[in-house]
Amino acid sequence: MRAFILLAPVLLSAPVLLCAQTPVNTLHKTTPKSQSPEGVHRSSLVIDTHADTPQRFVDEHFDLSDPLSGGNLNLESAHEGNLGAEFFSIWVEPIFYKGQYARRTLELIDSVKQQVAKHPKEMMFVATPDGIEYAHRTHKFAALMGIEGGHSIEDSIPLLRQYYALGVRYMTLTWSNSNGWADSSGDIDDKSIPHTKEGLTEFGKDVVYEMNRLGMMVDISHVSDRTFFRTLVITRAPVIASHSSARALCDAPRNMTDAMLVAVANSGGPNSKGGVVQVNFFSGFLSQPYRDALKAIQPKADKAVQELKDKAKAEGKEVTPGEIEKIQRSYADQIPRPPLSVLIDHIDHIAKVAGVDHVGLGSDFDGVSGQLPEGLDSAADLPKITAALMARGYSAEDCRKILGGNLLRVFREVEAVAKELQAEDRPRITDKQPFNEWQK
Ligand SMILES: [Zn+2]
């Protein structure tokens, strides 16, 4: 979601003995005895659709074999938490990197690939649902990528296509900034920002169509409500919310109303099995009291940031997003963390409103300044979610859907729709090329 800096004390010290994998009971002829939450979690394919770790790779030279050092994801924690696949977020801060969106996008993409190249025994780069399952079977951590914010394509369909070619498999139409062709919930009330008339411009519609045609999942986290509904009218494939929670439980503009949750569940064509909402773990999107406390402390944090900017300006320097993050985090750390149950409440709410086939996990690890519910410090704590769901009566089958099965189903359907569209007569969308006389 935003830049990240290491500040919190190192959470991991002694190596932890890992539990042996619990065998899956599917081969038994008789009905298997009720499985333990730990057994269910260990035997599930767990997929998370949003981690901002690539910024750490590039800006902090963080390696996935390093200790967490205040972060939420590394190879050890992924292994402990049985995290099978992660969609690494390719997020370009829109003000600091103005004029260099594509460059920064490519550097972040490269950083994910460099991590895979450094850890070939533990990791595998994949870009398909089959790839995720293959990595799981061969006990490797699957690395995938999603772009967070349509500004990365710099108003160019060819750039979108090349990001797909590099392995990007979802794109969040906007981050907190509107980009000229799609509007963001982050600035929709700001009159000084130009917004579209209908939520998407004609170019924005072309982007969604081309994503459908390529087989790139359309991600509606962060977009304004109008952009959300406009996108759902035109998309041919089911959509995802890669990291969004429920607005009925916490009134954040980028959380989803019950009507939106139902709309995601019904997205795609008439034969679609529908999309999925991957719940964000950020305390400020989960707990209303936490959010209110964060708002109350914001003026003080803003003042401290402004002082830093003024000081840097006087010295002829520029403040980095990481330095700003460090200050904001120091203020947010003063607020007591909400209990883990608030996260389970959101999963439960979405399962009840949209259906258990339409909810999953989109942690926002390494993107929320460590502001996660109590007991949820890293990927190693993911089994606690399964345990809490089962304590509320969710079956092993339901848990497997929430942990990754639902996302895998949507990803497969997006691929199938792409094949259909590629077989249609409609020509691919090409930007107008400059006219060259000599080609006549
Ligand atoms: Zn985000």
GROMACS .gro file of C-alpha atoms and ligand atoms in nm:
model
  441
    1MET     CA    1   0.000   0.000   0.000
    2ARG     CA    2   0.268   0.247   0.087
    3ALA     CA    3   0.637   0.268   0.154
    4PHE     CA    4   0.782   0.079   0.440
    5ILE     CA    5   1.071   0.125   0.677
    6LEU     CA    6   1.224  -0.111   0.929
    7LEU     CA    7   1.179   0.020   1.278
    8ALA     CA    8   1.006  -0.231   1.502
    9PRO     CA    9   1.223  -0.468   1.707
   10VAL     CA   10   1.333  -0.790   1.541
   11LEU     CA   11   1.052  -1.034   1.604
   12LEU     CA   12   1.224  -1.353   1.510
   13SER     CA   13   1.521  -1.473   1.706
   14ALA     CA   14   1.549  -1.849   1.758
   15PRO     CA   15   1.475  -2.090   1.477
   16VAL     CA   16   1.141  -2.258   1.529
   17LEU     CA   17   1.093  -2.631   1.487
   18LEU     CA   18   0.858  -2.683   1.198
   19CYS     CA   19   0.565  -2.920   1.221
   20ALA     CA   20   0.561  -3.204   0.973
   21GLN     CA   21   0.301  -3.169   0.700
   22THR     CA   22  -0.024  -3.337   0.793
   23PRO     CA   23  -0.122  -3.580   0.519
   24VAL     CA   24  -0.437  -3.499   0.325
   25ASN     CA   25  -0.715  -3.745   0.402
   26THR     CA   26  -0.872  -3.746   0.058
   27LEU     CA   27  -0.754  -4.101  -0.020
   28HIS     CA   28  -0.932  -4.256   0.278
   29LYS     CA   29  -1.242  -4.454   0.187
   30THR     CA   30  -1.418  -4.377   0.512
   31THR     CA   31  -1.509  -4.025   0.617
   32PRO     CA   32  -1.200  -3.871   0.770
   33LYS     CA   33  -1.214  -3.775   1.135
   34SER     CA   34  -1.251  -3.402   1.187
   35GLN     CA   35  -0.913  -3.252   1.118
   36SER     CA   36  -0.734  -3.024   1.355
   37PRO     CA   37  -0.709  -2.657   1.253
   38GLU     CA   38  -0.333  -2.700   1.230
   39GLY     CA   39  -0.381  -3.005   1.004
   40VAL     CA   40  -0.628  -2.820   0.783
   41HIS     CA   41  -0.396  -2.523   0.749
   42ARG     CA   42  -0.087  -2.735   0.679
   43SER     CA   43  -0.266  -2.932   0.407
   44SER     CA   44  -0.418  -2.627   0.235
   45LEU     CA   45  -0.283  -2.429  -0.057
   46VAL     CA   46  -0.256  -2.083   0.100
   47ILE     CA   47  -0.249  -1.783  -0.135
   48ASP     CA   48  -0.207  -1.419  -0.034
   49THR     CA   49  -0.277  -1.156  -0.299
   50HIS     CA   50  -0.096  -0.852  -0.165
   51ALA     CA   51   0.247  -0.791  -0.010
   52ASP     CA   52   0.448  -0.472  -0.059
   53THR     CA   53   0.783  -0.642   0.001
   54PRO     CA   54   0.929  -0.540  -0.342
   55GLN     CA   55   0.986  -0.188  -0.206
   56ARG     CA   56   1.207  -0.344   0.061
   57PHE     CA   57   1.393  -0.543  -0.207
   58VAL     CA   58   1.474  -0.225  -0.401
   59ASP     CA   59   1.506   0.044  -0.135
   60GLU     CA   60   1.649  -0.152   0.158
   61HIS     CA   61   1.830  -0.430  -0.032
   62PHE     CA   62   1.619  -0.667   0.175
   63ASP     CA   63   1.660  -1.034   0.088
   64LEU     CA   64   1.387  -1.290   0.161
   65SER     CA   65   1.641  -1.502   0.350
   66ASP     CA   66   1.705  -1.212   0.591
   67PRO     CA   67   1.539  -1.188   0.934
   68LEU     CA   68   1.209  -0.997   0.927
   69SER     CA   69   1.362  -0.684   1.085
   70GLY     CA   70   1.024  -0.526   1.143
   71GLY     CA   71   0.871  -0.659   0.820
   72ASN     CA   72   0.598  -0.920   0.780
   73LEU     CA   73   0.726  -1.156   0.513
   74ASN     CA   74   1.041  -1.360   0.449
   75LEU     CA   75   1.111  -1.718   0.345
   76GLU     CA   76   1.116  -1.849   0.702
   77SER     CA   77   0.783  -1.692   0.798
   78ALA     CA   78   0.625  -1.807   0.469
   79HIS     CA   79   0.741  -2.161   0.545
   80GLU     CA   80   0.619  -2.152   0.905
   81GLY     CA   81   0.280  -2.015   0.799
   82ASN     CA   82   0.250  -2.260   0.506
   83LEU     CA   83   0.209  -1.970   0.266
   84GLY     CA   84   0.210  -2.134  -0.077
   85ALA     CA   85   0.188  -1.832  -0.308
   86GLU     CA   86   0.231  -1.459  -0.277
   87PHE     CA   87   0.132  -1.190  -0.523
   88PHE     CA   88   0.409  -0.934  -0.475
   89SER     CA   89   0.277  -0.583  -0.520
   90ILE     CA   90   0.439  -0.362  -0.781
   91TRP     CA   91   0.349  -0.021  -0.636
   92VAL     CA   92   0.490   0.307  -0.762
   93GLU     CA   93   0.455   0.607  -0.530
   94PRO     CA   94   0.290   0.858  -0.766
   95ILE     CA   95   0.436   1.189  -0.643
   96PHE     CA   96   0.796   1.094  -0.568
   97TYR     CA   97   0.834   0.895  -0.893
   98LYS     CA   98   0.645   1.133  -1.122
   99GLY     CA   99   0.791   1.106  -1.472
  100GLN     CA  100   0.949   0.767  -1.392
  101TYR     CA  101   0.648   0.539  -1.343
  102ALA     CA  102   0.754   0.278  -1.598
  103ARG     CA  103   1.115   0.279  -1.479
  104ARG     CA  104   1.016   0.224  -1.117
  105THR     CA  105   0.761  -0.042  -1.220
  106LEU     CA  106   1.030  -0.233  -1.410
  107GLU     CA  107   1.279  -0.207  -1.124
  108LEU     CA  108   1.023  -0.351  -0.881
  109ILE     CA  109   0.935  -0.632  -1.125
  110ASP     CA  110   1.305  -0.708  -1.161
  111SER     CA  111   1.349  -0.717  -0.783
  112VAL     CA  112   1.093  -0.999  -0.752
  113LYS     CA  113   1.267  -1.196  -1.027
  114GLN     CA  114   1.607  -1.140  -0.863
  115GLN     CA  115   1.474  -1.288  -0.538
  116VAL     CA  116   1.352  -1.598  -0.721
  117ALA     CA  117   1.690  -1.628  -0.897
  118LYS     CA  118   1.870  -1.606  -0.562
  119HIS     CA  119   1.657  -1.874  -0.397
  120PRO     CA  120   1.590  -2.141  -0.660
  121LYS     CA  121   1.557  -2.421  -0.401
  122GLU     CA  122   1.291  -2.241  -0.199
  123MET     CA  123   1.106  -2.033  -0.458
  124MET     CA  124   0.960  -2.044  -0.806
  125PHE     CA  125   0.831  -1.765  -1.029
  126VAL     CA  126   0.491  -1.858  -1.168
  127ALA     CA  127   0.221  -1.677  -1.364
  128THR     CA  128  -0.062  -1.930  -1.390
  129PRO     CA  129  -0.299  -2.121  -1.158
  130ASP     CA  130  -0.133  -2.445  -1.274
  131GLY     CA  131   0.202  -2.289  -1.181
  132ILE     CA  132   0.079  -2.214  -0.829
  133GLU     CA  133  -0.033  -2.576  -0.788
  134TYR     CA  134   0.291  -2.711  -0.935
  135ALA     CA  135   0.499  -2.501  -0.696
  136HIS     CA  136   0.286  -2.627  -0.406
  137ARG     CA  137   0.333  -2.991  -0.509
  138THR     CA  138   0.709  -2.942  -0.530
  139HIS     CA  139   0.719  -2.761  -0.192
  140LYS     CA  140   0.828  -2.429  -0.334
  141PHE     CA  141   0.702  -2.083  -0.247
  142ALA     CA  142   0.532  -1.942  -0.558
  143ALA     CA  143   0.608  -1.577  -0.641
  144LEU     CA  144   0.358  -1.388  -0.855
  145MET     CA  145   0.310  -1.018  -0.927
  146GLY     CA  146   0.029  -0.766  -0.936
  147ILE     CA  147   0.060  -0.398  -1.027
  148GLU     CA  148  -0.102  -0.163  -0.775
  149GLY     CA  149  -0.213   0.149  -0.960
  150GLY     CA  150  -0.295   0.200  -1.329
  151HIS     CA  151  -0.058   0.499  -1.345
  152SER     CA  152   0.217   0.237  -1.399
  153ILE     CA  153   0.102   0.191  -1.761
  154GLU     CA  154   0.151   0.564  -1.835
  155ASP     CA  155  -0.167   0.572  -2.050
  156SER     CA  156  -0.024   0.306  -2.280
  157ILE     CA  157  -0.193  -0.022  -2.373
  158PRO     CA  158   0.140  -0.146  -2.516
  159LEU     CA  159   0.298  -0.099  -2.170
  160LEU     CA  160   0.009  -0.295  -2.016
  161ARG     CA  161   0.076  -0.578  -2.262
  162GLN     CA  162   0.447  -0.577  -2.185
  163TYR     CA  163   0.383  -0.593  -1.809
  164TYR     CA  164   0.166  -0.898  -1.878
  165ALA     CA  165   0.451  -1.044  -2.085
  166LEU     CA  166   0.681  -0.997  -1.785
  167GLY     CA  167   0.442  -1.200  -1.570
  168VAL     CA  168   0.213  -0.943  -1.405
  169ARG     CA  169  -0.120  -1.116  -1.343
  170TYR     CA  170  -0.338  -0.850  -1.188
  171MET     CA  171  -0.359  -0.474  -1.197
  172THR     CA  172  -0.537  -0.256  -0.942
  173LEU     CA  173  -0.700   0.003  -1.170
  174THR     CA  174  -0.599   0.283  -0.933
  175TRP     CA  175  -0.403   0.327  -0.613
  176SER     CA  176  -0.503   0.621  -0.389
  177ASN     CA  177  -0.456   0.852  -0.689
  178SER     CA  178  -0.698   0.893  -0.980
  179ASN     CA  179  -0.506   0.849  -1.304
  180GLY     CA  180  -0.713   1.027  -1.569
  181TRP     CA  181  -0.894   0.715  -1.694
  182ALA     CA  182  -1.013   0.564  -1.362
  183ASP     CA  183  -1.100   0.733  -1.030
  184SER     CA  184  -0.967   0.648  -0.687
  185SER     CA  185  -1.153   0.637  -0.355
  186GLY     CA  186  -0.842   0.815  -0.220
  187ASP     CA  187  -0.904   1.150  -0.392
  188ILE     CA  188  -1.261   1.129  -0.525
  189ASP     CA  189  -1.374   1.408  -0.288
  190ASP     CA  190  -1.081   1.634  -0.381
  191LYS     CA  191  -1.222   1.896  -0.619
  192SER     CA  192  -0.874   1.999  -0.737
  193ILE     CA  193  -0.819   1.654  -0.893
  194PRO     CA  194  -0.977   1.593  -1.237
  195HIS     CA  195  -1.211   1.296  -1.237
  196THR     CA  196  -1.389   1.100  -1.512
  197LYS     CA  197  -1.757   1.154  -1.593
  198GLU     CA  198  -1.866   0.792  -1.554
  199GLY     CA  199  -1.593   0.624  -1.351
  200LEU     CA  200  -1.396   0.508  -1.655
  201THR     CA  201  -1.306   0.698  -1.973
  202GLU     CA  202  -1.320   0.528  -2.314
  203PHE     CA  203  -0.948   0.455  -2.270
  204GLY     CA  204  -1.022   0.311  -1.923
  205LYS     CA  205  -1.275   0.076  -2.080
  206ASP     CA  206  -1.012  -0.030  -2.334
  207VAL     CA  207  -0.773  -0.105  -2.047
  208VAL     CA  208  -1.030  -0.331  -1.879
  209TYR     CA  209  -1.109  -0.504  -2.210
  210GLU     CA  210  -0.740  -0.558  -2.286
  211MET     CA  211  -0.682  -0.699  -1.936
  212ASN     CA  212  -0.972  -0.941  -1.996
  213ARG     CA  213  -0.824  -1.033  -2.335
  214LEU     CA  214  -0.475  -1.085  -2.196
  215GLY     CA  215  -0.586  -1.283  -1.891
  216MET     CA  216  -0.479  -1.025  -1.633
  217MET     CA  217  -0.712  -1.013  -1.333
  218VAL     CA  218  -0.897  -0.682  -1.295
  219ASP     CA  219  -0.844  -0.561  -0.937
  220ILE     CA  220  -1.096  -0.311  -0.800
  221SER     CA  221  -0.934  -0.245  -0.460
  222HIS     CA  222  -0.881   0.130  -0.409
  223VAL     CA  223  -1.112   0.251  -0.689
  224SER     CA  224  -1.401   0.495  -0.628
  225ASP     CA  225  -1.749   0.348  -0.594
  226ARG     CA  226  -1.848   0.485  -0.937
  227THR     CA  227  -1.538   0.336  -1.104
  228PHE     CA  228  -1.614   0.008  -0.928
  229PHE     CA  229  -1.967  -0.020  -1.064
  230ARG     CA  230  -1.868   0.102  -1.413
  231THR     CA  231  -1.593  -0.162  -1.427
  232LEU     CA  232  -1.833  -0.436  -1.321
  233VAL     CA  233  -2.071  -0.342  -1.601
  234ILE     CA  234  -1.809  -0.388  -1.870
  235THR     CA  235  -1.573  -0.662  -1.748
  236ARG     CA  236  -1.612  -0.996  -1.923
  237ALA     CA  237  -1.422  -1.183  -1.651
  238PRO     CA  238  -1.488  -1.195  -1.273
  239VAL     CA  239  -1.294  -0.933  -1.077
  240ILE     CA  240  -1.088  -0.946  -0.760
  241ALA     CA  241  -1.038  -0.704  -0.475
  242SER     CA  242  -0.675  -0.791  -0.399
  243HIS     CA  243  -0.676  -0.625  -0.054
  244SER     CA  244  -1.007  -0.477   0.064
  245SER     CA  245  -1.223  -0.517   0.374
  246ALA     CA  246  -1.590  -0.455   0.460
  247ARG     CA  247  -1.724  -0.098   0.499
  248ALA     CA  248  -2.017  -0.214   0.714
  249LEU     CA  249  -1.768  -0.300   0.989
  250CYS     CA  250  -1.516  -0.019   0.940
  251ASP     CA  251  -1.604   0.298   0.753
  252ALA     CA  252  -1.300   0.344   0.529
  253PRO     CA  253  -1.373   0.478   0.177
  254ARG     CA  254  -1.166   0.202   0.018
  255ASN     CA  255  -1.348  -0.071   0.207
  256MET     CA  256  -1.642  -0.229   0.025
  257THR     CA  257  -2.011  -0.178   0.095
  258ASP     CA  258  -2.235  -0.483   0.118
  259ALA     CA  259  -2.375  -0.399  -0.230
  260MET     CA  260  -2.020  -0.402  -0.368
  261LEU     CA  261  -1.942  -0.735  -0.199
  262VAL     CA  262  -2.248  -0.889  -0.365
  263ALA     CA  263  -2.155  -0.730  -0.699
  264VAL     CA  264  -1.805  -0.887  -0.688
  265ALA     CA  265  -1.963  -1.224  -0.612
  266ASN     CA  266  -2.183  -1.179  -0.923
  267SER     CA  267  -1.912  -1.035  -1.150
  268GLY     CA  268  -1.813  -1.190  -1.483
  269GLY     CA  269  -2.036  -1.323  -1.760
  270PRO     CA  270  -2.366  -1.511  -1.719
  271ASN     CA  271  -2.185  -1.844  -1.667
  272SER     CA  272  -1.928  -1.700  -1.430
  273LYS     CA  273  -1.879  -1.841  -1.081
  274GLY     CA  274  -1.804  -1.484  -0.964
  275GLY     CA  275  -1.510  -1.292  -0.821
  276VAL     CA  276  -1.342  -1.276  -0.482
  277VAL     CA  277  -1.274  -1.018  -0.212
  278GLN     CA  278  -0.937  -1.073  -0.044
  279VAL     CA  279  -0.951  -0.922   0.304
  280ASN     CA  280  -0.693  -0.657   0.397
  281PHE     CA  281  -0.526  -0.707   0.741
  282PHE     CA  282  -0.455  -0.335   0.809
  283SER     CA  283  -0.595  -0.245   1.152
  284GLY     CA  284  -0.711   0.091   1.013
  285PHE     CA  285  -0.943  -0.090   0.769
  286LEU     CA  286  -1.061  -0.352   1.021
  287SER     CA  287  -1.135  -0.173   1.348
  288GLN     CA  288  -1.344   0.145   1.374
  289PRO     CA  289  -1.197   0.245   1.716
  290TYR     CA  290  -0.845   0.196   1.577
  291ARG     CA  291  -0.932   0.400   1.268
  292ASP     CA  292  -1.077   0.681   1.482
  293ALA     CA  293  -0.762   0.684   1.698
  294LEU     CA  294  -0.546   0.696   1.384
  295LYS     CA  295  -0.747   0.993   1.254
  296ALA     CA  296  -0.713   1.173   1.588
  297ILE     CA  297  -0.335   1.136   1.586
  298GLN     CA  298  -0.299   1.231   1.216
  299PRO     CA  299  -0.257   1.610   1.260
  300LYS     CA  300   0.039   1.555   1.493
  301ALA     CA  301   0.198   1.309   1.248
  302ASP     CA  302   0.136   1.548   0.955
  303LYS     CA  303   0.300   1.831   1.151
  304ALA     CA  304   0.608   1.615   1.220
  305VAL     CA  305   0.629   1.523   0.848
  306GLN     CA  306   0.603   1.889   0.748
  307GLU     CA  307   0.880   1.982   0.990
  308LEU     CA  308   1.104   1.715   0.837
  309LYS     CA  309   1.024   1.843   0.486
  310ASP     CA  310   1.100   2.203   0.584
  311LYS     CA  311   1.428   2.101   0.745
  312ALA     CA  312   1.530   1.897   0.439
  313LYS     CA  313   1.438   2.184   0.205
  314ALA     CA  314   1.653   2.425   0.404
  315GLU     CA  315   1.942   2.180   0.362
  316GLY     CA  316   1.870   2.136  -0.011
  317LYS     CA  317   1.767   1.772   0.033
  318GLU     CA  318   1.457   1.571  -0.061
  319VAL     CA  319   1.253   1.363   0.184
  320THR     CA  320   1.202   1.003   0.071
  321PRO     CA  321   0.872   0.811   0.109
  322GLY     CA  322   1.060   0.583   0.351
  323GLU     CA  323   1.147   0.872   0.583
  324ILE     CA  324   0.785   0.988   0.587
  325GLU     CA  325   0.673   0.634   0.660
  326LYS     CA  326   0.911   0.618   0.956
  327ILE     CA  327   0.746   0.919   1.120
  328GLN     CA  328   0.391   0.801   1.050
  329ARG     CA  329   0.474   0.461   1.191
  330SER     CA  330   0.613   0.609   1.513
  331TYR     CA  331   0.276   0.776   1.575
  332ALA     CA  332   0.063   0.477   1.472
  333ASP     CA  333   0.266   0.252   1.704
  334GLN     CA  334   0.123   0.449   1.999
  335ILE     CA  335  -0.228   0.312   1.932
  336PRO     CA  336  -0.316  -0.023   2.094
  337ARG     CA  337  -0.356  -0.303   1.838
  338PRO     CA  338  -0.706  -0.448   1.791
  339PRO     CA  339  -0.754  -0.823   1.857
  340LEU     CA  340  -0.723  -1.081   1.578
  341SER     CA  341  -1.102  -1.133   1.602
  342VAL     CA  342  -1.159  -0.809   1.408
  343LEU     CA  343  -0.999  -0.967   1.099
  344ILE     CA  344  -1.209  -1.281   1.141
  345ASP     CA  345  -1.521  -1.059   1.173
  346HIS     CA  346  -1.450  -0.917   0.825
  347ILE     CA  347  -1.394  -1.260   0.667
  348ASP     CA  348  -1.713  -1.381   0.837
  349HIS     CA  349  -1.913  -1.075   0.723
  350ILE     CA  350  -1.803  -1.111   0.360
  351ALA     CA  351  -1.872  -1.486   0.368
  352LYS     CA  352  -2.224  -1.415   0.500
  353VAL     CA  353  -2.302  -1.127   0.261
  354ALA     CA  354  -2.130  -1.246  -0.059
  355GLY     CA  355  -2.088  -1.619   0.011
  356VAL     CA  356  -1.800  -1.834   0.131
  357ASP     CA  357  -1.692  -1.879  -0.233
  358HIS     CA  358  -1.611  -1.508  -0.258
  359VAL     CA  359  -1.369  -1.430   0.024
  360GLY     CA  360  -0.994  -1.477   0.066
  361LEU     CA  361  -0.674  -1.325   0.207
  362GLY     CA  362  -0.501  -1.006   0.085
  363SER     CA  363  -0.276  -0.924   0.379
  364ASP     CA  364  -0.108  -0.600   0.266
  365PHE     CA  365   0.201  -0.733   0.449
  366ASP     CA  366   0.491  -0.486   0.444
  367GLY     CA  367   0.253  -0.213   0.330
  368VAL     CA  368   0.077  -0.105   0.648
  369SER     CA  369   0.365   0.004   0.870
  370GLY     CA  370   0.323  -0.304   1.089
  371GLN     CA  371  -0.029  -0.190   1.190
  372LEU     CA  372  -0.178  -0.540   1.207
  373PRO     CA  373  -0.409  -0.700   1.466
  374GLU     CA  374  -0.261  -0.843   1.785
  375GLY     CA  375  -0.084  -1.175   1.730
  376LEU     CA  376  -0.056  -1.127   1.356
  377ASP     CA  377   0.303  -1.017   1.304
  378SER     CA  378   0.409  -1.206   0.995
  379ALA     CA  379   0.317  -1.481   0.749
  380ALA     CA  380   0.413  -1.729   1.024
  381ASP     CA  381   0.088  -1.635   1.204
  382LEU     CA  382  -0.144  -1.733   0.918
  383PRO     CA  383  -0.243  -2.065   1.086
  384LYS     CA  384  -0.410  -1.857   1.360
  385ILE     CA  385  -0.664  -1.739   1.100
  386THR     CA  386  -0.760  -2.097   1.011
  387ALA     CA  387  -0.787  -2.186   1.381
  388ALA     CA  388  -1.011  -1.884   1.448
  389LEU     CA  389  -1.234  -1.963   1.148
  390MET     CA  390  -1.276  -2.325   1.257
  391ALA     CA  391  -1.354  -2.209   1.611
  392ARG     CA  392  -1.643  -2.013   1.456
  393GLY     CA  393  -1.773  -2.324   1.282
  394TYR     CA  394  -1.614  -2.296   0.939
  395SER     CA  395  -1.554  -2.641   0.789
  396ALA     CA  396  -1.220  -2.763   0.654
  397GLU     CA  397  -1.362  -2.724   0.303
  398ASP     CA  398  -1.468  -2.364   0.367
  399CYS     CA  399  -1.126  -2.283   0.511
  400ARG     CA  400  -0.950  -2.423   0.203
  401LYS     CA  401  -1.164  -2.200  -0.017
  402ILE     CA  402  -1.087  -1.891   0.190
  403LEU     CA  403  -0.716  -1.971   0.220
  404GLY     CA  404  -0.664  -1.994  -0.157
  405GLY     CA  405  -0.920  -2.209  -0.338
  406ASN     CA  406  -1.145  -1.917  -0.426
  407LEU     CA  407  -0.864  -1.709  -0.574
  408LEU     CA  408  -0.742  -2.007  -0.775
  409ARG     CA  409  -1.094  -2.057  -0.918
  410VAL     CA  410  -1.119  -1.692  -1.025
  411PHE     CA  411  -0.767  -1.694  -1.173
  412ARG     CA  412  -0.860  -2.001  -1.383
  413GLU     CA  413  -1.180  -1.840  -1.504
  414VAL     CA  414  -0.991  -1.521  -1.602
  415GLU     CA  415  -0.759  -1.740  -1.812
  416ALA     CA  416  -1.057  -1.915  -1.975
  417VAL     CA  417  -1.227  -1.583  -2.060
  418ALA     CA  418  -0.899  -1.459  -2.214
  419LYS     CA  419  -0.892  -1.764  -2.443
  420GLU     CA  420  -1.249  -1.694  -2.552
  421LEU     CA  421  -1.178  -1.327  -2.622
  422GLN     CA  422  -0.859  -1.407  -2.812
  423ALA     CA  423  -1.066  -1.631  -3.039
  424GLU     CA  424  -1.319  -1.355  -3.112
  425ASP     CA  425  -1.309  -1.137  -3.422
  426ARG     CA  426  -1.269  -0.809  -3.236
  427PRO     CA  427  -0.920  -0.682  -3.313
  428ARG     CA  428  -0.678  -0.620  -3.031
  429ILE     CA  429  -0.660  -0.264  -2.914
  430THR     CA  430  -0.365  -0.079  -3.058
  431ASP     CA  431  -0.261   0.273  -2.973
  432LYS     CA  432  -0.245   0.497  -3.279
  433GLN     CA  433   0.103   0.468  -3.424
  434PRO     CA  434   0.276   0.769  -3.583
  435PHE     CA  435   0.220   0.782  -3.956
  436ASN     CA  436   0.529   0.689  -4.154
  437GLU     CA  437   0.532   0.797  -4.521
  438TRP     CA  438   0.796   0.553  -4.629
  439GLN     CA  439   0.590   0.251  -4.520
  440LYS     CA  440   0.339   0.312  -4.801
  441ZN      ZN  441  -0.308  -0.081  -0.147
   0.00000   0.00000   0.00000
